[in-house]
Coordinates of C-alpha atoms in Angstrom, one line a residue:
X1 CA -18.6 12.3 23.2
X2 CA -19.2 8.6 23.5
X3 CA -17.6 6.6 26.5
X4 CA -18.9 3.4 25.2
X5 CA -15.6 0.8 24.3
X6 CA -14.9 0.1 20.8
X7 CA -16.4 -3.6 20.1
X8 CA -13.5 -6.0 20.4
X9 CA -12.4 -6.7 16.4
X10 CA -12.4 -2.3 16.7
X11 CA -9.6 -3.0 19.6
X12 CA -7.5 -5.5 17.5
X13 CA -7.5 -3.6 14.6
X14 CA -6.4 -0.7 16.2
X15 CA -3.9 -2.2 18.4
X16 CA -2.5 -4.1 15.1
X17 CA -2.2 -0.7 13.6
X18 CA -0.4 1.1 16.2
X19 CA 2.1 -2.0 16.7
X20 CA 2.7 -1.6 13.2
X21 CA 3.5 2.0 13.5
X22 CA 5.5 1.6 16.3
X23 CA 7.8 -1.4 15.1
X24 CA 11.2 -1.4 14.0
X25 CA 10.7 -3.7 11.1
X26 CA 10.5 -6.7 12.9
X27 CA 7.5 -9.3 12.7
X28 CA 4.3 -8.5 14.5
X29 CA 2.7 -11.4 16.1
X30 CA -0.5 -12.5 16.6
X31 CA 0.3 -12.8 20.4
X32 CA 1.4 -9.2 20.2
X33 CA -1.8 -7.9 18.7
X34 CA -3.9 -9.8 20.9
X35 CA -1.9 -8.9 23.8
X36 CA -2.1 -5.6 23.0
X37 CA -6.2 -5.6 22.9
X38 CA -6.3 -7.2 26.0
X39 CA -7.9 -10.6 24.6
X40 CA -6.6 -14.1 24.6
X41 CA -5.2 -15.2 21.1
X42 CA -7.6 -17.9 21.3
X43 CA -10.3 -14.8 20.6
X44 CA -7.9 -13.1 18.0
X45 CA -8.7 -16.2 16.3
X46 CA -12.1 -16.2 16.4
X47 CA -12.1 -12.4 14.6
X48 CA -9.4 -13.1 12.2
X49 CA -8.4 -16.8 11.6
X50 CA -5.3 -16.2 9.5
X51 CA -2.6 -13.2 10.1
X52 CA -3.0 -12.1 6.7
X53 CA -6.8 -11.3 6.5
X54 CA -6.3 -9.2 10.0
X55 CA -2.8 -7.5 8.1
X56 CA -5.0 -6.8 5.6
X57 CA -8.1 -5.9 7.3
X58 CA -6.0 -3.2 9.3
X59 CA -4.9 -1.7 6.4
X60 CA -8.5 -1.1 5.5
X61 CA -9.0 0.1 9.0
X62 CA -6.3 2.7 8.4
X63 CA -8.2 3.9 5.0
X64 CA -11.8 4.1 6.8
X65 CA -10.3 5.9 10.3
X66 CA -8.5 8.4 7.9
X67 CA -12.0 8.4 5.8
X68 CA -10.0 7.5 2.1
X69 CA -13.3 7.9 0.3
X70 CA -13.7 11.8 1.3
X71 CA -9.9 12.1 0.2
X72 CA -10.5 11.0 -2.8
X73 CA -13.8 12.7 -3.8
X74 CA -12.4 15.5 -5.9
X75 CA -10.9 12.8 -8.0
X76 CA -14.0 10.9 -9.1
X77 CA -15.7 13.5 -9.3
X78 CA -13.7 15.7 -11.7
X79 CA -14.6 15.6 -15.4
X80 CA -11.6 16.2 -17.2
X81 CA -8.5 13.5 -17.5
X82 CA -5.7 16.5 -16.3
X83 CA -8.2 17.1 -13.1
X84 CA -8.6 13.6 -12.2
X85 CA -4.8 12.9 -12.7
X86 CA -3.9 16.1 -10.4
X87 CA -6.5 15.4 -7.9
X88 CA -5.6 11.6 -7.6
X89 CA -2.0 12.5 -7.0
X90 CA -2.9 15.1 -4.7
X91 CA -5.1 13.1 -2.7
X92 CA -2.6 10.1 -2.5
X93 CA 0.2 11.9 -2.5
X94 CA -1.0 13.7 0.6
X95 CA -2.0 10.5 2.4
X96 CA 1.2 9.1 2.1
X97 CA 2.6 10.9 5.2
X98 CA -0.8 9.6 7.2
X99 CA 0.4 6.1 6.6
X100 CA 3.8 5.9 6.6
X101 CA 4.1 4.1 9.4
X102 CA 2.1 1.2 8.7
X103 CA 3.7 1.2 5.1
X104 CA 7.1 1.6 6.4
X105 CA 6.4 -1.7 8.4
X106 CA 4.7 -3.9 6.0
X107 CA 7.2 -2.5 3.4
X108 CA 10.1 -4.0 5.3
X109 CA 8.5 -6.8 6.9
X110 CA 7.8 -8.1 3.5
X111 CA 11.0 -10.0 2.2
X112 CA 10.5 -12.5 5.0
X113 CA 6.3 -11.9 5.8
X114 CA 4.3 -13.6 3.3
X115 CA 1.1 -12.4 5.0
X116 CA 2.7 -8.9 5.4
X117 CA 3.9 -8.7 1.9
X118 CA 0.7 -9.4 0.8
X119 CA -1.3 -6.7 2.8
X120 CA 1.0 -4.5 1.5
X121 CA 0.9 -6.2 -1.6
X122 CA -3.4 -5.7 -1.7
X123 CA -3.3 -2.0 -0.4
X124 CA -0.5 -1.1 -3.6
X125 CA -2.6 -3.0 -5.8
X126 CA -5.8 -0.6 -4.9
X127 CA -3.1 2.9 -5.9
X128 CA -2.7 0.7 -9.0
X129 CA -6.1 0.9 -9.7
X130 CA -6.4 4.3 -8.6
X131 CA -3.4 5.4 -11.2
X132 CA -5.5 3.2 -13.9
X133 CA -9.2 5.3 -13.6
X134 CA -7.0 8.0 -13.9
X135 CA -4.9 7.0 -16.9
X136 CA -8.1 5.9 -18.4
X137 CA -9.6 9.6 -18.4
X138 CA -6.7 11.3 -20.4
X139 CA -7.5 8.6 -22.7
X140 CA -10.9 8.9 -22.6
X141 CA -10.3 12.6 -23.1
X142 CA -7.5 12.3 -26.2
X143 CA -4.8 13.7 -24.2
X144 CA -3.1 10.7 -23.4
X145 CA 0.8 11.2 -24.3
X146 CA 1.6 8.3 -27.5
X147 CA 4.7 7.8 -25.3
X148 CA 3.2 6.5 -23.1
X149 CA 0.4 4.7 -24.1
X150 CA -2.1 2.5 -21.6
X151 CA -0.4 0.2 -19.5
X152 CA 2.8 1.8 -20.0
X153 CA 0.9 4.8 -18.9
X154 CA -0.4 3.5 -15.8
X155 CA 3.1 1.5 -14.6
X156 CA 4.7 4.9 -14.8
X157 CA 2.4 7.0 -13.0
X158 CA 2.1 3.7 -10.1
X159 CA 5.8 4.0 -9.8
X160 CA 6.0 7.6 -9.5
X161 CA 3.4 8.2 -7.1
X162 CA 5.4 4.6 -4.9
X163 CA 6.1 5.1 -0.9
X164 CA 9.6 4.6 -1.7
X165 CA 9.7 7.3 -4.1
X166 CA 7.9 9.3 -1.5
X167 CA 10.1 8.4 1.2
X168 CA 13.5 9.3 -0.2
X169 CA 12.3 12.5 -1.6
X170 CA 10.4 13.9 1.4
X171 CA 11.9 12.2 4.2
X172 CA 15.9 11.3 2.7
X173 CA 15.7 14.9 0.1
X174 CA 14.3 16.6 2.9
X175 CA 11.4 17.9 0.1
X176 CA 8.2 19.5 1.7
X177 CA 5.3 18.2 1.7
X178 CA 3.8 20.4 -0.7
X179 CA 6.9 20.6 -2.8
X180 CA 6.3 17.0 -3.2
X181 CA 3.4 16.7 -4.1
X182 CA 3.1 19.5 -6.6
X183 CA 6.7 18.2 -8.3
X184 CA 4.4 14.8 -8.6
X185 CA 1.6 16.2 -10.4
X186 CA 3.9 18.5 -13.4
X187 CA 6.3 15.3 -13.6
X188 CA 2.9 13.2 -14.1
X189 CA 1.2 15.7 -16.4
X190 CA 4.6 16.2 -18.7
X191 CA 5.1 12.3 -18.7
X192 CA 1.5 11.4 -19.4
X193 CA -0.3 14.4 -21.1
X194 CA 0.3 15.3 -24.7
X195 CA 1.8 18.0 -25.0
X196 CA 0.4 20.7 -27.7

């Protein structure tokens, strides 16, 4: 094991990200962060001129400590539109828990945090695009529910899969994990897939 120190932009993000899982809501400031990684804000700076680009970069941060890509292997590489849509959920659906916390504080940050609303903003606009590819393969496959058709497709499955949804089920509903995210995937596939 290493006992080298993580180069300093390593230390903001991280110290960024475990502000934001600590917090109660409230703003995080730049004097926090930089506080917290034991630099001068003047440095902060240096690394991340504007408070969005480092709300944003530590949301990216999250995805490559907790290695999104591997999580979400099974889904692009499945074949079939009903794989990809059940492996997508299950991958997301799963992460969900991991980052709660940073969600939970950009989520309510938001209404008054431009720069917050807008990380969060970026990192929902990425599931978006997630939901899309996999709308994209039912259609590709011809399995694609006419009720749904598209766009109309891909809003749905965006909303259903949303942290809020998440959050009232699993931590408000009491809902385990697994309950969850297996309830997610036959609410997707009757919504979305046509049925026979």
């Amino acid at each position: 094991m290493s006992s080298e120190k993580p180069d300093t932009r390593t230390r903001i993000l991280d110290s960024a990200w475990k502000l934001l899982e600590s917090g109660t809501g409230g703003e995080v400031r730049m004097s926090d962060i930089a506080r917290a990684a034991g630099i001068s804000r003047q440095a902060l700076y240096l690394h991340f001129p504007k408070r969005a680009e480092l709300l944003v970069a530590t949301t990216l941060h999250v995805d490559a400590v907790k290695n999104v890509d591997a999580r979400l292997a099974a889904s692009r590489a499945a074949t079939g539109g009903v794989e990809r849509l059940d492996a997508f959920i299950e991958a997301w659906g799963n992460y969900i828990p991991e980052i709660y916390g940073v969600g939970r504080a950009l989520m309510a940050m938001q209404e008054t945090d431009a720069e917050a609303r807008h990380a969060w903003e970026s990192r929902m606009q990425a599931v978006r695009e997630g939901c899309e590819v996999a709308v994209r393969a039912l259609e590709r496959d011809g399995v694609l529910s006419p009720d749904h058709p598209g766009k109309r497709a891909t809003d749905l499955l965006w909303t259903l899969l949303s942290v809020r949804n998440w959050e009232q089920l699993v931590r408000q509903c009491s809902w385990t994990q697994e309950d969850y995210v297996e309830s997610m995937k036959r609410t997707a596939r009757q919504a979305l897939v046509r049925q026979a």
